mmCIF file of C-alpha atoms in Angstrom:
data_model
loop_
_atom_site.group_PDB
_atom_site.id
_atom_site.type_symbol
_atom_site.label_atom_id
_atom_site.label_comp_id
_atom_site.label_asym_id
_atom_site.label_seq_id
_atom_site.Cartn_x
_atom_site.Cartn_y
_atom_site.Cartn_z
ATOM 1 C CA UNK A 29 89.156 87.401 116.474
ATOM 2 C CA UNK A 30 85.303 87.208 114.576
ATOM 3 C CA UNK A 31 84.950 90.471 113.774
ATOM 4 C CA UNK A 32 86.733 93.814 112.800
ATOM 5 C CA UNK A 33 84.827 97.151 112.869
ATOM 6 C CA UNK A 34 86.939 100.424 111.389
ATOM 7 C CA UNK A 35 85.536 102.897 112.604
ATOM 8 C CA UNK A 36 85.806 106.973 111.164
ATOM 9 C CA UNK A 37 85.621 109.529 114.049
ATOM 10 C CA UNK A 38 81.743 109.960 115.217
ATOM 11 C CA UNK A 39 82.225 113.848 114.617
ATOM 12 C CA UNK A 40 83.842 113.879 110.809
ATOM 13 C CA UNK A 41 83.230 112.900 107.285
ATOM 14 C CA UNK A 42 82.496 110.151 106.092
ATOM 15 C CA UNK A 43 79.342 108.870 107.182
ATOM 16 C CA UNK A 44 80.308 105.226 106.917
ATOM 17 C CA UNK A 45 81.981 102.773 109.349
ATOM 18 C CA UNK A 46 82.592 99.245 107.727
ATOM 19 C CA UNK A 47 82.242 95.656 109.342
ATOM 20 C CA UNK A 48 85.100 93.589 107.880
ATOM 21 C CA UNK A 49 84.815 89.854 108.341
ATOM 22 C CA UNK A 50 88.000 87.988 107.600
ATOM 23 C CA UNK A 51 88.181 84.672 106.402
ATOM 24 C CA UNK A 52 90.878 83.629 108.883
ATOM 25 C CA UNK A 53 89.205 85.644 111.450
ATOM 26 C CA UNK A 54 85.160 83.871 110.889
ATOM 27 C CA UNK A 55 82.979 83.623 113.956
ATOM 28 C CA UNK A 56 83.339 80.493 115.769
ATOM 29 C CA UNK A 57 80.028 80.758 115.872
ATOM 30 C CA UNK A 58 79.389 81.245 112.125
ATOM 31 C CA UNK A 59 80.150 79.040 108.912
ATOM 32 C CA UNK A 60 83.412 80.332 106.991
ATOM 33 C CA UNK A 61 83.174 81.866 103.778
ATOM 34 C CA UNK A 62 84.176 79.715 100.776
ATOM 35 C CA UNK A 63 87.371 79.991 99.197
ATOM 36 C CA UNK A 64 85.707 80.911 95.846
ATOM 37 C CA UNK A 65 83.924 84.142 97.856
ATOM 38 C CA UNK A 66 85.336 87.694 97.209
ATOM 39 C CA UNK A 67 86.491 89.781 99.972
ATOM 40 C CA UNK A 68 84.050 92.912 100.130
ATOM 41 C CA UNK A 69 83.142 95.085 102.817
ATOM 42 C CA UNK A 70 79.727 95.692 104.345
ATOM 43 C CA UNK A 71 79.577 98.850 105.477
ATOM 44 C CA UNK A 72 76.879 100.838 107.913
ATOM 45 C CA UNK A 73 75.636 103.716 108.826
ATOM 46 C CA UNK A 74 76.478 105.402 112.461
ATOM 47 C CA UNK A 75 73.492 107.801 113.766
ATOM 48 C CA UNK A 76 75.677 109.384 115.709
ATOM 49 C CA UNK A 77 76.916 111.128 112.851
ATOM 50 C CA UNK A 78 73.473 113.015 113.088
ATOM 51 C CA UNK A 79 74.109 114.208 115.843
ATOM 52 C CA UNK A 80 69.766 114.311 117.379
ATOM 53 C CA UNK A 81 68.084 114.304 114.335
ATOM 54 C CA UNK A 82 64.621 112.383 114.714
ATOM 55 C CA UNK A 83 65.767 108.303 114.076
ATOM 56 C CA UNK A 84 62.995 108.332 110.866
ATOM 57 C CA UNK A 85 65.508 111.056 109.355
ATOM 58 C CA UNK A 86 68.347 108.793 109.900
ATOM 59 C CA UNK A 87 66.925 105.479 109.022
ATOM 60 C CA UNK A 88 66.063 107.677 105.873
ATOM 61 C CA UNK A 89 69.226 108.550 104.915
ATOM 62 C CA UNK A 90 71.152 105.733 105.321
ATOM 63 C CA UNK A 91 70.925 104.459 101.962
ATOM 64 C CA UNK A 92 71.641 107.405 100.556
ATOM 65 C CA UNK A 93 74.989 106.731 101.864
ATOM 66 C CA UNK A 94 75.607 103.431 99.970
ATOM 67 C CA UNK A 95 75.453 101.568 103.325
ATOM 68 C CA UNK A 96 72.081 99.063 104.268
ATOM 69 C CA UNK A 97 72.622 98.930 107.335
ATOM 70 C CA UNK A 98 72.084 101.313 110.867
ATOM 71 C CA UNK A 99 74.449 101.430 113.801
ATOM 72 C CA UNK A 100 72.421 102.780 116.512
ATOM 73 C CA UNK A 101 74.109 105.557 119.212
ATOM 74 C CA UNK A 102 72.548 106.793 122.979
ATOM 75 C CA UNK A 103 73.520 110.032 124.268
ATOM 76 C CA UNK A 104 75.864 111.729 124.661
ATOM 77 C CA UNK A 105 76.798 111.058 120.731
ATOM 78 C CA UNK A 106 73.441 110.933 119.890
ATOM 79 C CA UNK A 107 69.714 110.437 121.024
ATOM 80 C CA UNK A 108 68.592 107.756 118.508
ATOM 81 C CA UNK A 109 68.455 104.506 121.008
ATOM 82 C CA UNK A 110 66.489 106.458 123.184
ATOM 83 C CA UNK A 111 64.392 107.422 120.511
ATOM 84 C CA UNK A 112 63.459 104.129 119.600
ATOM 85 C CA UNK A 113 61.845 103.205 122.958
ATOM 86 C CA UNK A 114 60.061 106.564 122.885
ATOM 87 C CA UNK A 115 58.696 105.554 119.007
ATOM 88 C CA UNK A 116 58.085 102.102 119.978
ATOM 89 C CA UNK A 117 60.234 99.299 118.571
ATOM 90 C CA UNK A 118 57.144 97.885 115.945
ATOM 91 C CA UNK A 119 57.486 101.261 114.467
ATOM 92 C CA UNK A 120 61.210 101.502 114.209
ATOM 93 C CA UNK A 121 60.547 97.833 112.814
ATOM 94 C CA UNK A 122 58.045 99.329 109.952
ATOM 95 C CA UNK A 123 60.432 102.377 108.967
ATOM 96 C CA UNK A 124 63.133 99.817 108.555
ATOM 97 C CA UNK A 125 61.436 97.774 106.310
ATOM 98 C CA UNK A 126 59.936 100.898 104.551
ATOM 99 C CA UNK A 127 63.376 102.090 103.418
ATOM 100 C CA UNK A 128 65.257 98.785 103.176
ATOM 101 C CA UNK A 129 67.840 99.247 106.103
ATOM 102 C CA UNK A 130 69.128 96.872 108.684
ATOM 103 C CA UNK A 131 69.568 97.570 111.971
ATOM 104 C CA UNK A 132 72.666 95.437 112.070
ATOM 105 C CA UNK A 133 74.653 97.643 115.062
ATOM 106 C CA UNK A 134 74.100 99.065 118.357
ATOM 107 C CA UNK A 135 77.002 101.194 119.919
ATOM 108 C CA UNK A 136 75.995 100.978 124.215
ATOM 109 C CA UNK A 137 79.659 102.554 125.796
ATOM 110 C CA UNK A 138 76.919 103.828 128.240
ATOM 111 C CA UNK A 139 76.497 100.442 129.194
ATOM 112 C CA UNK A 140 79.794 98.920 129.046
ATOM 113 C CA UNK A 141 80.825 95.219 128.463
ATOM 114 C CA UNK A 142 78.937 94.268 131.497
ATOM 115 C CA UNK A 143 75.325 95.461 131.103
ATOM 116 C CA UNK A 144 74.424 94.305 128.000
ATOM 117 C CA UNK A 145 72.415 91.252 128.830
ATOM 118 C CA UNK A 146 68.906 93.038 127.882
ATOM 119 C CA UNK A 147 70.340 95.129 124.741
ATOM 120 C CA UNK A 148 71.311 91.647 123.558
ATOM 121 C CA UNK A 149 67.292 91.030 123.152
ATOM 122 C CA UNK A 150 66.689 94.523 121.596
ATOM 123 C CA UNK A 151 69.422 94.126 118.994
ATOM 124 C CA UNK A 152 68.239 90.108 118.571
ATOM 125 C CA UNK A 153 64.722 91.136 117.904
ATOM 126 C CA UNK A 154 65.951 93.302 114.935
ATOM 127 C CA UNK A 155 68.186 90.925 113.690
ATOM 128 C CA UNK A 156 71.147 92.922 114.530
ATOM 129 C CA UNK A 157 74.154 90.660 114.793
ATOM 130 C CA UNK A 158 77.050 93.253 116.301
ATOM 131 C CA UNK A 159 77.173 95.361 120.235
ATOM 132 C CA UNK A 160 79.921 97.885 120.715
ATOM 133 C CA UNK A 161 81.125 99.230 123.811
ATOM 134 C CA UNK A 162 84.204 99.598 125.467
ATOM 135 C CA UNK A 163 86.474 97.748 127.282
ATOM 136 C CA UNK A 164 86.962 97.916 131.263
ATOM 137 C CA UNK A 165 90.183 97.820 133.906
ATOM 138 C CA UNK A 166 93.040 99.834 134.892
ATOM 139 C CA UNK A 167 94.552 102.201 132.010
ATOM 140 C CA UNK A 168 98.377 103.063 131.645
ATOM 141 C CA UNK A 169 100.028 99.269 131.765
ATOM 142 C CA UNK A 170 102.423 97.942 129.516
ATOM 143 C CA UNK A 171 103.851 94.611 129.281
ATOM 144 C CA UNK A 172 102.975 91.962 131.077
ATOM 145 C CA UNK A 173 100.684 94.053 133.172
ATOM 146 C CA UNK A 174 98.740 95.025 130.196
ATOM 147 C CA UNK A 175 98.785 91.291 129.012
ATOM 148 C CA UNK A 176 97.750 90.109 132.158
ATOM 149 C CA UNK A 177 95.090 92.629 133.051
ATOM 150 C CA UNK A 178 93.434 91.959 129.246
ATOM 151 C CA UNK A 179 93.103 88.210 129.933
ATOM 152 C CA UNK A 180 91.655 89.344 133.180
ATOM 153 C CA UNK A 181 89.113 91.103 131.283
ATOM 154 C CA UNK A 182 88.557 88.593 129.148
ATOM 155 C CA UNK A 183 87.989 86.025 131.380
ATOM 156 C CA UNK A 184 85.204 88.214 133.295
ATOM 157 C CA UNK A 185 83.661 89.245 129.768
ATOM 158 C CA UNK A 186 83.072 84.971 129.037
ATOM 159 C CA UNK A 187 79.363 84.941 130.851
ATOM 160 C CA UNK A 188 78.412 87.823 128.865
ATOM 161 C CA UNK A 189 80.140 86.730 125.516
ATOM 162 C CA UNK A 190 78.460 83.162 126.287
ATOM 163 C CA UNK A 191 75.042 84.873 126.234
ATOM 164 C CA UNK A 192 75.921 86.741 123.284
ATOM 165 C CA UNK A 193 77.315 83.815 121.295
ATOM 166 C CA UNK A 194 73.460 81.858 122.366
ATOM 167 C CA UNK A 195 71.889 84.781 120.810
ATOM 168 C CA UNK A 196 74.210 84.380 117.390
ATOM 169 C CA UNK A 197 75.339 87.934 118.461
ATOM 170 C CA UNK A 198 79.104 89.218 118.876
ATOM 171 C CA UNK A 199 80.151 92.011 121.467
ATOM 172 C CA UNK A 200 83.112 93.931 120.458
ATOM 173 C CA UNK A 201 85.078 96.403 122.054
ATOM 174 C CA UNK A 202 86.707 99.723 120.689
ATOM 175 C CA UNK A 203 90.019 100.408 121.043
ATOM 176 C CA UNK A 204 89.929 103.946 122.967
ATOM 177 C CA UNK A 205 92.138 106.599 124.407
ATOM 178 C CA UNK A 206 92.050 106.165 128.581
ATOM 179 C CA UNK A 207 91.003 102.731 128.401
ATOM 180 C CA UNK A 208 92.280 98.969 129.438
ATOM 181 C CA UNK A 209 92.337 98.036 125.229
ATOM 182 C CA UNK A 210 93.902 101.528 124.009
ATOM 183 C CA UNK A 211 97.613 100.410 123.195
ATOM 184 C CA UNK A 212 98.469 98.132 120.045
ATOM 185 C CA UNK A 213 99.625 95.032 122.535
ATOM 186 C CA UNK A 214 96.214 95.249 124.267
ATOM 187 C CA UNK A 215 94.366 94.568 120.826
ATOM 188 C CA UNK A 216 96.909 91.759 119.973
ATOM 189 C CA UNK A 217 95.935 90.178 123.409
ATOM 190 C CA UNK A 218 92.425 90.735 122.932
ATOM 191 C CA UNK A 219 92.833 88.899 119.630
ATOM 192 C CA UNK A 220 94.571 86.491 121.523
ATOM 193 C CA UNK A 221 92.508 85.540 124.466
ATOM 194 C CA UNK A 222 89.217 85.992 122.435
ATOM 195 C CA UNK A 223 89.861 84.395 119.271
ATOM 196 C CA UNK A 224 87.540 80.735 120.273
ATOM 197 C CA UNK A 225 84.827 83.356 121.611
ATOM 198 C CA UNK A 226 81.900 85.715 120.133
ATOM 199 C CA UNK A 227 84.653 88.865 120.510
ATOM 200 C CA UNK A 228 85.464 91.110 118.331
ATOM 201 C CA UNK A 229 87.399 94.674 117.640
ATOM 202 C CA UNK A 230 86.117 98.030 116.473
ATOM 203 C CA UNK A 231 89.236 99.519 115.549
ATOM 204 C CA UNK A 232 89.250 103.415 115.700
ATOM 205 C CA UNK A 233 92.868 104.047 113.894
ATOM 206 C CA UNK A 234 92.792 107.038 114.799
ATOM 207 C CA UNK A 235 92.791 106.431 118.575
ATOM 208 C CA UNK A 236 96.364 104.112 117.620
ATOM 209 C CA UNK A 237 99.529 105.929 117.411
ATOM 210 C CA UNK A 238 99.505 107.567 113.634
ATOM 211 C CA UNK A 239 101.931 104.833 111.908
ATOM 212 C CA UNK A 240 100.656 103.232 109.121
ATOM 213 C CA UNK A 241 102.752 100.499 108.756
ATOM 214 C CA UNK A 242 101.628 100.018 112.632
ATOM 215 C CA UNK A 243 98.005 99.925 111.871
ATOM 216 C CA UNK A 244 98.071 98.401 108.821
ATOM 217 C CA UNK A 245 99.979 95.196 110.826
#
């Protein structure tokens, strides 16, 4: 699996969600670190913890936080996306560069995994490397229905992650309550079937059954 995204609940403290590349876990797409490199996190900054603030507030902010780097959010969480379009994206471009932030992020659950194709082209024309959404199929299986129905979604997610991968971008897809990837197995099997592709997880831990030896594995 390329990528790893823990993720804080979009309504609490703290403002930061980190992006946690793994050296056994390196895009397919992307060299692997060196052995010499140190681990460290990169971490970002959601707008959706500012609720509808104007986006120049947020892009403000951010490094304030310690983080370089923006993760975008739509309504309902917030109304920075759409505020972009309304601003124009050369000025979102110039208040970036202004106050030294990324836009490395865009969370589109709006969207879901399979109506990306033109948010791939925003988030490539800022340089952005990482789309979030959610996954998509029947909820409440276990077993081999829940392995099955995850390589099922996988398998209909390839065009997309194929596009995606041409793009140097990866999709990745949030564990969530009332969803096809919600349980533990269905992240394993997500690891599984996506590990040669552009796919990666934004774990929300607390969206996982409250063990820590559980999450932590």
């Amino acid at each position: 699996m390329p990528l790893i995204d823990f993720r804080p609940p979009h309504h609490e403290t703290p403002r930061l969600s980190s992006i946690c590349h793994a050296g056994t876990a390196a895009l397919a797409i992307s060299p692997a670190p060196s052995a010499e490199a140190p681990f460290a996190f990169q971490y970002l900054t959601s707008s959706a913890m500012y609720g509808n603030l104007p986006l120049e507030a947020v892009i403000a902010e951010t490094p304030k936080t310690g983080a370089a780097s923006l993760d975008v959010w739509p309504r309902r969480h917030g109304t920075q996306r759409e505020q972009m379009d309304e601003l124009g994206h050369e000025k979102v471009a110039a208040l970036l560069e202004t106050h030294k932030v990324k836009l490395d992020c865009i969370t589109r659950y709006d969207l879901g995994p399979f109506k990306l194709q033109e948010e791939m082209l925003v988030l490539k024309k800022f340089g952005g490397k990482v789309l979030v959404t959610g996954g998509s199929g029947p909820v409440g299986l276990t077993g081999p229905d829940l392995k099955k129905a995850v390589q099922e979604f996988v398998e209909k997610l390839k065009p997309h992650l194929a596009r995606a991968g041409e793009l140097g971008l990866t999709i990745a897809i949030e564990n969530h309550g009332k969803n096809l990837i919600d349980a533990p197995d269905a992240i394993r099997w997500l690891a599984e079937f996506g590990k040669d592709l552009p796919l990666g997880i934004e774990l929300a831990p607390y969206h996982l059954p409250q063990d820590p030896e559980l999450i932590a594995g």
